[in-house]
């Protein structure tokens, strides 16, 4: 079965479209992770995303805060951070605001990586979006932003079901 066949099969109702969108998000994530992990040396896609957040943040973020931003557990962040620490990209320090929290702090290697090593791959990432017009990109951005509201709605519903057990 080809992807176009799936699109036709699931385009008839809003319920089928919702199912197809959910499946597409899962499949697209897996395909992008495979492409990135096989093509970009030194860091995995998940490590890269952690580095990107840490690099862009104006303040030190704890494992818990990073987990919330990246949609994963504190333990997953700790594992990713430890791998990045071993590679010299970050240090792990006690939070200045909470003695129980540990923060991820970038080293000079992070800026060097983004300016030199990763720069050549940024051109290739443009291929992902060159199939869109500017208007389509704006619409996609807005719809993906709205997807977060749907995820938060689903999380609230799940939390409500768990507390009602």
mmCIF file with all atom_site columns, C-alpha atoms in Angstrom:
data_model
loop_
_atom_site.group_PDB
_atom_site.id
_atom_site.type_symbol
_atom_site.label_atom_id
_atom_site.label_alt_id
_atom_site.label_comp_id
_atom_site.label_asym_id
_atom_site.label_entity_id
_atom_site.label_seq_id
_atom_site.pdbx_PDB_ins_code
_atom_site.Cartn_x
_atom_site.Cartn_y
_atom_site.Cartn_z
_atom_site.occupancy
_atom_site.B_iso_or_equiv
_atom_site.pdbx_formal_charge
_atom_site.auth_seq_id
_atom_site.auth_comp_id
_atom_site.auth_asym_id
_atom_site.auth_atom_id
_atom_site.pdbx_PDB_model_num
ATOM 1   C CA . UNK A 1 1   ? 0.000   0.000  0.000  1.00 0.00 ? 1   UNK A CA 1
ATOM 2   C CA . UNK A 1 2   ? 1.278   3.431  -0.934 1.00 0.00 ? 2   UNK A CA 1
ATOM 3   C CA . UNK A 1 3   ? 0.939   6.575  1.150  1.00 0.00 ? 3   UNK A CA 1
ATOM 4   C CA . UNK A 1 4   ? -1.379  8.113  -1.464 1.00 0.00 ? 4   UNK A CA 1
ATOM 5   C CA . UNK A 1 5   ? -3.715  5.114  -1.071 1.00 0.00 ? 5   UNK A CA 1
ATOM 6   C CA . UNK A 1 6   ? -3.877  5.722  2.672  1.00 0.00 ? 6   UNK A CA 1
ATOM 7   C CA . UNK A 1 7   ? -4.683  9.399  2.108  1.00 0.00 ? 7   UNK A CA 1
ATOM 8   C CA . UNK A 1 8   ? -7.600  8.480  -0.167 1.00 0.00 ? 8   UNK A CA 1
ATOM 9   C CA . UNK A 1 9   ? -8.829  5.817  2.241  1.00 0.00 ? 9   UNK A CA 1
ATOM 10  C CA . UNK A 1 10  ? -8.870  8.159  5.230  1.00 0.00 ? 10  UNK A CA 1
ATOM 11  C CA . UNK A 1 11  ? -10.043 11.385 3.579  1.00 0.00 ? 11  UNK A CA 1
ATOM 12  C CA . UNK A 1 12  ? -13.789 10.708 3.636  1.00 0.00 ? 12  UNK A CA 1
ATOM 13  C CA . UNK A 1 13  ? -14.753 11.729 7.206  1.00 0.00 ? 13  UNK A CA 1
ATOM 14  C CA . UNK A 1 14  ? -13.421 13.989 9.951  1.00 0.00 ? 14  UNK A CA 1
ATOM 15  C CA . UNK A 1 15  ? -13.018 10.948 12.221 1.00 0.00 ? 15  UNK A CA 1
ATOM 16  C CA . UNK A 1 16  ? -10.923 9.126  9.619  1.00 0.00 ? 16  UNK A CA 1
ATOM 17  C CA . UNK A 1 17  ? -8.929  12.297 8.954  1.00 0.00 ? 17  UNK A CA 1
ATOM 18  C CA . UNK A 1 18  ? -8.208  12.606 12.697 1.00 0.00 ? 18  UNK A CA 1
ATOM 19  C CA . UNK A 1 19  ? -6.949  9.022  12.746 1.00 0.00 ? 19  UNK A CA 1
ATOM 20  C CA . UNK A 1 20  ? -4.806  9.653  9.683  1.00 0.00 ? 20  UNK A CA 1
ATOM 21  C CA . UNK A 1 21  ? -3.325  12.828 11.175 1.00 0.00 ? 21  UNK A CA 1
ATOM 22  C CA . UNK A 1 22  ? -2.437  10.987 14.384 1.00 0.00 ? 22  UNK A CA 1
ATOM 23  C CA . UNK A 1 23  ? -0.799  8.170  12.395 1.00 0.00 ? 23  UNK A CA 1
ATOM 24  C CA . UNK A 1 24  ? 1.008   10.660 10.170 1.00 0.00 ? 24  UNK A CA 1
ATOM 25  C CA . UNK A 1 25  ? 2.487   12.472 13.181 1.00 0.00 ? 25  UNK A CA 1
ATOM 26  C CA . UNK A 1 26  ? 3.808   9.171  14.539 1.00 0.00 ? 26  UNK A CA 1
ATOM 27  C CA . UNK A 1 27  ? 5.209   8.002  11.193 1.00 0.00 ? 27  UNK A CA 1
ATOM 28  C CA . UNK A 1 28  ? 6.719   11.408 10.335 1.00 0.00 ? 28  UNK A CA 1
ATOM 29  C CA . UNK A 1 29  ? 8.440   11.554 13.728 1.00 0.00 ? 29  UNK A CA 1
ATOM 30  C CA . UNK A 1 30  ? 9.941   8.114  13.219 1.00 0.00 ? 30  UNK A CA 1
ATOM 31  C CA . UNK A 1 31  ? 11.094  8.892  9.690  1.00 0.00 ? 31  UNK A CA 1
ATOM 32  C CA . UNK A 1 32  ? 12.675  12.199 10.719 1.00 0.00 ? 32  UNK A CA 1
ATOM 33  C CA . UNK A 1 33  ? 14.408  10.585 13.686 1.00 0.00 ? 33  UNK A CA 1
ATOM 34  C CA . UNK A 1 34  ? 15.794  7.807  11.479 1.00 0.00 ? 34  UNK A CA 1
ATOM 35  C CA . UNK A 1 35  ? 17.010  10.290 8.848  1.00 0.00 ? 35  UNK A CA 1
ATOM 36  C CA . UNK A 1 36  ? 18.603  12.553 11.434 1.00 0.00 ? 36  UNK A CA 1
ATOM 37  C CA . UNK A 1 37  ? 20.182  9.786  13.488 1.00 0.00 ? 37  UNK A CA 1
ATOM 38  C CA . UNK A 1 38  ? 21.681  8.165  10.374 1.00 0.00 ? 38  UNK A CA 1
ATOM 39  C CA . UNK A 1 39  ? 22.907  11.399 8.821  1.00 0.00 ? 39  UNK A CA 1
ATOM 40  C CA . UNK A 1 40  ? 24.057  13.753 11.578 1.00 0.00 ? 40  UNK A CA 1
ATOM 41  C CA . UNK A 1 41  ? 27.119  12.572 13.467 1.00 0.00 ? 41  UNK A CA 1
ATOM 42  C CA . UNK A 1 42  ? 27.863  12.842 17.174 1.00 0.00 ? 42  UNK A CA 1
ATOM 43  C CA . UNK A 1 43  ? 24.358  13.476 18.566 1.00 0.00 ? 43  UNK A CA 1
ATOM 44  C CA . UNK A 1 44  ? 20.988  11.765 18.190 1.00 0.00 ? 44  UNK A CA 1
ATOM 45  C CA . UNK A 1 45  ? 17.886  13.752 17.274 1.00 0.00 ? 45  UNK A CA 1
ATOM 46  C CA . UNK A 1 46  ? 16.683  13.638 20.872 1.00 0.00 ? 46  UNK A CA 1
ATOM 47  C CA . UNK A 1 47  ? 20.070  14.861 22.112 1.00 0.00 ? 47  UNK A CA 1
ATOM 48  C CA . UNK A 1 48  ? 19.986  17.586 19.466 1.00 0.00 ? 48  UNK A CA 1
ATOM 49  C CA . UNK A 1 49  ? 16.545  18.756 20.607 1.00 0.00 ? 49  UNK A CA 1
ATOM 50  C CA . UNK A 1 50  ? 17.761  18.920 24.212 1.00 0.00 ? 50  UNK A CA 1
ATOM 51  C CA . UNK A 1 51  ? 20.819  20.923 23.132 1.00 0.00 ? 51  UNK A CA 1
ATOM 52  C CA . UNK A 1 52  ? 18.620  23.277 21.098 1.00 0.00 ? 52  UNK A CA 1
ATOM 53  C CA . UNK A 1 53  ? 16.370  24.039 24.071 1.00 0.00 ? 53  UNK A CA 1
ATOM 54  C CA . UNK A 1 54  ? 19.315  24.463 26.455 1.00 0.00 ? 54  UNK A CA 1
ATOM 55  C CA . UNK A 1 55  ? 21.107  26.713 23.970 1.00 0.00 ? 55  UNK A CA 1
ATOM 56  C CA . UNK A 1 56  ? 18.060  28.933 23.395 1.00 0.00 ? 56  UNK A CA 1
ATOM 57  C CA . UNK A 1 57  ? 17.067  29.252 27.056 1.00 0.00 ? 57  UNK A CA 1
ATOM 58  C CA . UNK A 1 58  ? 17.985  32.453 28.854 1.00 0.00 ? 58  UNK A CA 1
ATOM 59  C CA . UNK A 1 59  ? 18.041  30.617 32.204 1.00 0.00 ? 59  UNK A CA 1
ATOM 60  C CA . UNK A 1 60  ? 19.256  27.286 33.488 1.00 0.00 ? 60  UNK A CA 1
ATOM 61  C CA . UNK A 1 61  ? 16.559  24.637 33.201 1.00 0.00 ? 61  UNK A CA 1
ATOM 62  C CA . UNK A 1 62  ? 16.134  21.614 35.443 1.00 0.00 ? 62  UNK A CA 1
ATOM 63  C CA . UNK A 1 63  ? 15.632  18.062 34.211 1.00 0.00 ? 63  UNK A CA 1
ATOM 64  C CA . UNK A 1 64  ? 11.947  18.392 35.147 1.00 0.00 ? 64  UNK A CA 1
ATOM 65  C CA . UNK A 1 65  ? 11.500  21.666 33.228 1.00 0.00 ? 65  UNK A CA 1
ATOM 66  C CA . UNK A 1 66  ? 13.290  20.228 30.177 1.00 0.00 ? 66  UNK A CA 1
ATOM 67  C CA . UNK A 1 67  ? 11.145  17.098 30.326 1.00 0.00 ? 67  UNK A CA 1
ATOM 68  C CA . UNK A 1 68  ? 7.999   19.212 30.286 1.00 0.00 ? 68  UNK A CA 1
ATOM 69  C CA . UNK A 1 69  ? 9.258   21.237 27.305 1.00 0.00 ? 69  UNK A CA 1
ATOM 70  C CA . UNK A 1 70  ? 10.329  18.167 25.331 1.00 0.00 ? 70  UNK A CA 1
ATOM 71  C CA . UNK A 1 71  ? 7.347   16.035 26.303 1.00 0.00 ? 71  UNK A CA 1
ATOM 72  C CA . UNK A 1 72  ? 9.239   13.307 28.117 1.00 0.00 ? 72  UNK A CA 1
ATOM 73  C CA . UNK A 1 73  ? 10.081  12.234 31.631 1.00 0.00 ? 73  UNK A CA 1
ATOM 74  C CA . UNK A 1 74  ? 12.695  13.693 33.935 1.00 0.00 ? 74  UNK A CA 1
ATOM 75  C CA . UNK A 1 75  ? 14.458  10.309 33.770 1.00 0.00 ? 75  UNK A CA 1
ATOM 76  C CA . UNK A 1 76  ? 14.681  10.473 29.964 1.00 0.00 ? 76  UNK A CA 1
ATOM 77  C CA . UNK A 1 77  ? 16.191  13.961 30.194 1.00 0.00 ? 77  UNK A CA 1
ATOM 78  C CA . UNK A 1 78  ? 18.690  12.719 32.781 1.00 0.00 ? 78  UNK A CA 1
ATOM 79  C CA . UNK A 1 79  ? 19.751  9.902  30.432 1.00 0.00 ? 79  UNK A CA 1
ATOM 80  C CA . UNK A 1 80  ? 20.095  12.255 27.440 1.00 0.00 ? 80  UNK A CA 1
ATOM 81  C CA . UNK A 1 81  ? 21.957  14.808 29.562 1.00 0.00 ? 81  UNK A CA 1
ATOM 82  C CA . UNK A 1 82  ? 24.405  12.217 30.848 1.00 0.00 ? 82  UNK A CA 1
ATOM 83  C CA . UNK A 1 83  ? 25.245  11.149 27.277 1.00 0.00 ? 83  UNK A CA 1
ATOM 84  C CA . UNK A 1 84  ? 25.765  14.800 26.276 1.00 0.00 ? 84  UNK A CA 1
ATOM 85  C CA . UNK A 1 85  ? 27.878  15.438 29.379 1.00 0.00 ? 85  UNK A CA 1
ATOM 86  C CA . UNK A 1 86  ? 30.159  12.538 28.435 1.00 0.00 ? 86  UNK A CA 1
ATOM 87  C CA . UNK A 1 87  ? 30.558  14.083 24.970 1.00 0.00 ? 87  UNK A CA 1
ATOM 88  C CA . UNK A 1 88  ? 31.482  17.456 26.487 1.00 0.00 ? 88  UNK A CA 1
ATOM 89  C CA . UNK A 1 89  ? 28.408  19.392 25.312 1.00 0.00 ? 89  UNK A CA 1
ATOM 90  C CA . UNK A 1 90  ? 26.975  20.199 28.734 1.00 0.00 ? 90  UNK A CA 1
ATOM 91  C CA . UNK A 1 91  ? 27.641  20.237 32.428 1.00 0.00 ? 91  UNK A CA 1
ATOM 92  C CA . UNK A 1 92  ? 25.118  19.201 35.039 1.00 0.00 ? 92  UNK A CA 1
ATOM 93  C CA . UNK A 1 93  ? 24.886  21.503 38.045 1.00 0.00 ? 93  UNK A CA 1
ATOM 94  C CA . UNK A 1 94  ? 22.672  21.960 41.066 1.00 0.00 ? 94  UNK A CA 1
ATOM 95  C CA . UNK A 1 95  ? 19.842  24.406 40.449 1.00 0.00 ? 95  UNK A CA 1
ATOM 96  C CA . UNK A 1 96  ? 20.438  27.839 41.965 1.00 0.00 ? 96  UNK A CA 1
ATOM 97  C CA . UNK A 1 97  ? 16.685  28.010 42.738 1.00 0.00 ? 97  UNK A CA 1
ATOM 98  C CA . UNK A 1 98  ? 16.058  24.510 44.115 1.00 0.00 ? 98  UNK A CA 1
ATOM 99  C CA . UNK A 1 99  ? 18.720  22.437 45.854 1.00 0.00 ? 99  UNK A CA 1
ATOM 100 C CA . UNK A 1 100 ? 16.900  19.246 44.825 1.00 0.00 ? 100 UNK A CA 1
ATOM 101 C CA . UNK A 1 101 ? 16.931  20.144 41.117 1.00 0.00 ? 101 UNK A CA 1
ATOM 102 C CA . UNK A 1 102 ? 19.725  19.566 38.661 1.00 0.00 ? 102 UNK A CA 1
ATOM 103 C CA . UNK A 1 103 ? 20.280  21.921 35.711 1.00 0.00 ? 103 UNK A CA 1
ATOM 104 C CA . UNK A 1 104 ? 21.722  21.359 32.270 1.00 0.00 ? 104 UNK A CA 1
ATOM 105 C CA . UNK A 1 105 ? 24.287  24.007 31.292 1.00 0.00 ? 105 UNK A CA 1
ATOM 106 C CA . UNK A 1 106 ? 25.813  24.281 27.804 1.00 0.00 ? 106 UNK A CA 1
ATOM 107 C CA . UNK A 1 107 ? 29.559  24.319 27.311 1.00 0.00 ? 107 UNK A CA 1
ATOM 108 C CA . UNK A 1 108 ? 31.416  26.147 24.551 1.00 0.00 ? 108 UNK A CA 1
ATOM 109 C CA . UNK A 1 109 ? 31.202  22.954 22.505 1.00 0.00 ? 109 UNK A CA 1
ATOM 110 C CA . UNK A 1 110 ? 27.455  23.575 21.959 1.00 0.00 ? 110 UNK A CA 1
ATOM 111 C CA . UNK A 1 111 ? 27.950  26.896 20.165 1.00 0.00 ? 111 UNK A CA 1
ATOM 112 C CA . UNK A 1 112 ? 30.850  25.433 18.199 1.00 0.00 ? 112 UNK A CA 1
ATOM 113 C CA . UNK A 1 113 ? 28.672  22.493 17.155 1.00 0.00 ? 113 UNK A CA 1
ATOM 114 C CA . UNK A 1 114 ? 25.784  24.691 15.996 1.00 0.00 ? 114 UNK A CA 1
ATOM 115 C CA . UNK A 1 115 ? 28.048  27.177 14.188 1.00 0.00 ? 115 UNK A CA 1
ATOM 116 C CA . UNK A 1 116 ? 30.324  24.673 12.499 1.00 0.00 ? 116 UNK A CA 1
ATOM 117 C CA . UNK A 1 117 ? 29.225  21.046 12.448 1.00 0.00 ? 117 UNK A CA 1
ATOM 118 C CA . UNK A 1 118 ? 25.476  21.497 12.320 1.00 0.00 ? 118 UNK A CA 1
ATOM 119 C CA . UNK A 1 119 ? 25.506  24.487 9.973  1.00 0.00 ? 119 UNK A CA 1
ATOM 120 C CA . UNK A 1 120 ? 26.077  22.279 6.907  1.00 0.00 ? 120 UNK A CA 1
ATOM 121 C CA . UNK A 1 121 ? 23.050  20.155 7.813  1.00 0.00 ? 121 UNK A CA 1
ATOM 122 C CA . UNK A 1 122 ? 20.742  23.156 8.244  1.00 0.00 ? 122 UNK A CA 1
ATOM 123 C CA . UNK A 1 123 ? 20.803  23.578 4.454  1.00 0.00 ? 123 UNK A CA 1
ATOM 124 C CA . UNK A 1 124 ? 19.557  20.021 4.084  1.00 0.00 ? 124 UNK A CA 1
ATOM 125 C CA . UNK A 1 125 ? 16.781  20.604 6.601  1.00 0.00 ? 125 UNK A CA 1
ATOM 126 C CA . UNK A 1 126 ? 15.446  23.262 4.242  1.00 0.00 ? 126 UNK A CA 1
ATOM 127 C CA . UNK A 1 127 ? 14.525  20.436 1.844  1.00 0.00 ? 127 UNK A CA 1
ATOM 128 C CA . UNK A 1 128 ? 11.878  19.365 4.328  1.00 0.00 ? 128 UNK A CA 1
ATOM 129 C CA . UNK A 1 129 ? 9.979   22.631 3.927  1.00 0.00 ? 129 UNK A CA 1
ATOM 130 C CA . UNK A 1 130 ? 10.807  23.732 0.391  1.00 0.00 ? 130 UNK A CA 1
ATOM 131 C CA . UNK A 1 131 ? 7.681   21.964 -0.876 1.00 0.00 ? 131 UNK A CA 1
ATOM 132 C CA . UNK A 1 132 ? 5.519   24.564 0.924  1.00 0.00 ? 132 UNK A CA 1
ATOM 133 C CA . UNK A 1 133 ? 4.600   28.091 -0.076 1.00 0.00 ? 133 UNK A CA 1
ATOM 134 C CA . UNK A 1 134 ? 5.070   30.819 2.529  1.00 0.00 ? 134 UNK A CA 1
ATOM 135 C CA . UNK A 1 135 ? 1.314   30.826 3.166  1.00 0.00 ? 135 UNK A CA 1
ATOM 136 C CA . UNK A 1 136 ? 1.269   27.052 3.601  1.00 0.00 ? 136 UNK A CA 1
ATOM 137 C CA . UNK A 1 137 ? 4.156   27.271 6.060  1.00 0.00 ? 137 UNK A CA 1
ATOM 138 C CA . UNK A 1 138 ? 2.315   29.915 8.061  1.00 0.00 ? 138 UNK A CA 1
ATOM 139 C CA . UNK A 1 139 ? -0.826  27.748 8.116  1.00 0.00 ? 139 UNK A CA 1
ATOM 140 C CA . UNK A 1 140 ? 1.143   24.645 9.096  1.00 0.00 ? 140 UNK A CA 1
ATOM 141 C CA . UNK A 1 141 ? 2.870   26.579 11.880 1.00 0.00 ? 141 UNK A CA 1
ATOM 142 C CA . UNK A 1 142 ? -0.448  27.826 13.232 1.00 0.00 ? 142 UNK A CA 1
ATOM 143 C CA . UNK A 1 143 ? -2.071  24.377 13.046 1.00 0.00 ? 143 UNK A CA 1
ATOM 144 C CA . UNK A 1 144 ? 0.866   22.657 14.736 1.00 0.00 ? 144 UNK A CA 1
ATOM 145 C CA . UNK A 1 145 ? 0.790   25.335 17.414 1.00 0.00 ? 145 UNK A CA 1
ATOM 146 C CA . UNK A 1 146 ? -2.882  24.568 17.936 1.00 0.00 ? 146 UNK A CA 1
ATOM 147 C CA . UNK A 1 147 ? -2.028  20.875 18.180 1.00 0.00 ? 147 UNK A CA 1
ATOM 148 C CA . UNK A 1 148 ? -0.380  21.684 21.516 1.00 0.00 ? 148 UNK A CA 1
ATOM 149 C CA . UNK A 1 149 ? -3.765  22.823 22.825 1.00 0.00 ? 149 UNK A CA 1
ATOM 150 C CA . UNK A 1 150 ? -5.208  19.480 21.758 1.00 0.00 ? 150 UNK A CA 1
ATOM 151 C CA . UNK A 1 151 ? -2.387  17.613 23.488 1.00 0.00 ? 151 UNK A CA 1
ATOM 152 C CA . UNK A 1 152 ? -2.937  19.617 26.676 1.00 0.00 ? 152 UNK A CA 1
ATOM 153 C CA . UNK A 1 153 ? -6.654  18.821 26.444 1.00 0.00 ? 153 UNK A CA 1
ATOM 154 C CA . UNK A 1 154 ? -5.847  15.112 26.105 1.00 0.00 ? 154 UNK A CA 1
ATOM 155 C CA . UNK A 1 155 ? -3.426  15.298 29.057 1.00 0.00 ? 155 UNK A CA 1
ATOM 156 C CA . UNK A 1 156 ? -6.087  16.949 31.245 1.00 0.00 ? 156 UNK A CA 1
ATOM 157 C CA . UNK A 1 157 ? -8.594  14.276 30.253 1.00 0.00 ? 157 UNK A CA 1
ATOM 158 C CA . UNK A 1 158 ? -6.088  11.507 31.017 1.00 0.00 ? 158 UNK A CA 1
ATOM 159 C CA . UNK A 1 159 ? -5.206  13.081 34.376 1.00 0.00 ? 159 UNK A CA 1
ATOM 160 C CA . UNK A 1 160 ? -8.906  13.343 35.221 1.00 0.00 ? 160 UNK A CA 1
ATOM 161 C CA . UNK A 1 161 ? -9.442  9.680  34.396 1.00 0.00 ? 161 UNK A CA 1
ATOM 162 C CA . UNK A 1 162 ? -6.464  8.651  36.536 1.00 0.00 ? 162 UNK A CA 1
ATOM 163 C CA . UNK A 1 163 ? -7.635  10.655 39.539 1.00 0.00 ? 163 UNK A CA 1
ATOM 164 C CA . UNK A 1 164 ? -11.098 9.130  39.235 1.00 0.00 ? 164 UNK A CA 1
ATOM 165 C CA . UNK A 1 165 ? -9.831  5.548  39.513 1.00 0.00 ? 165 UNK A CA 1
#
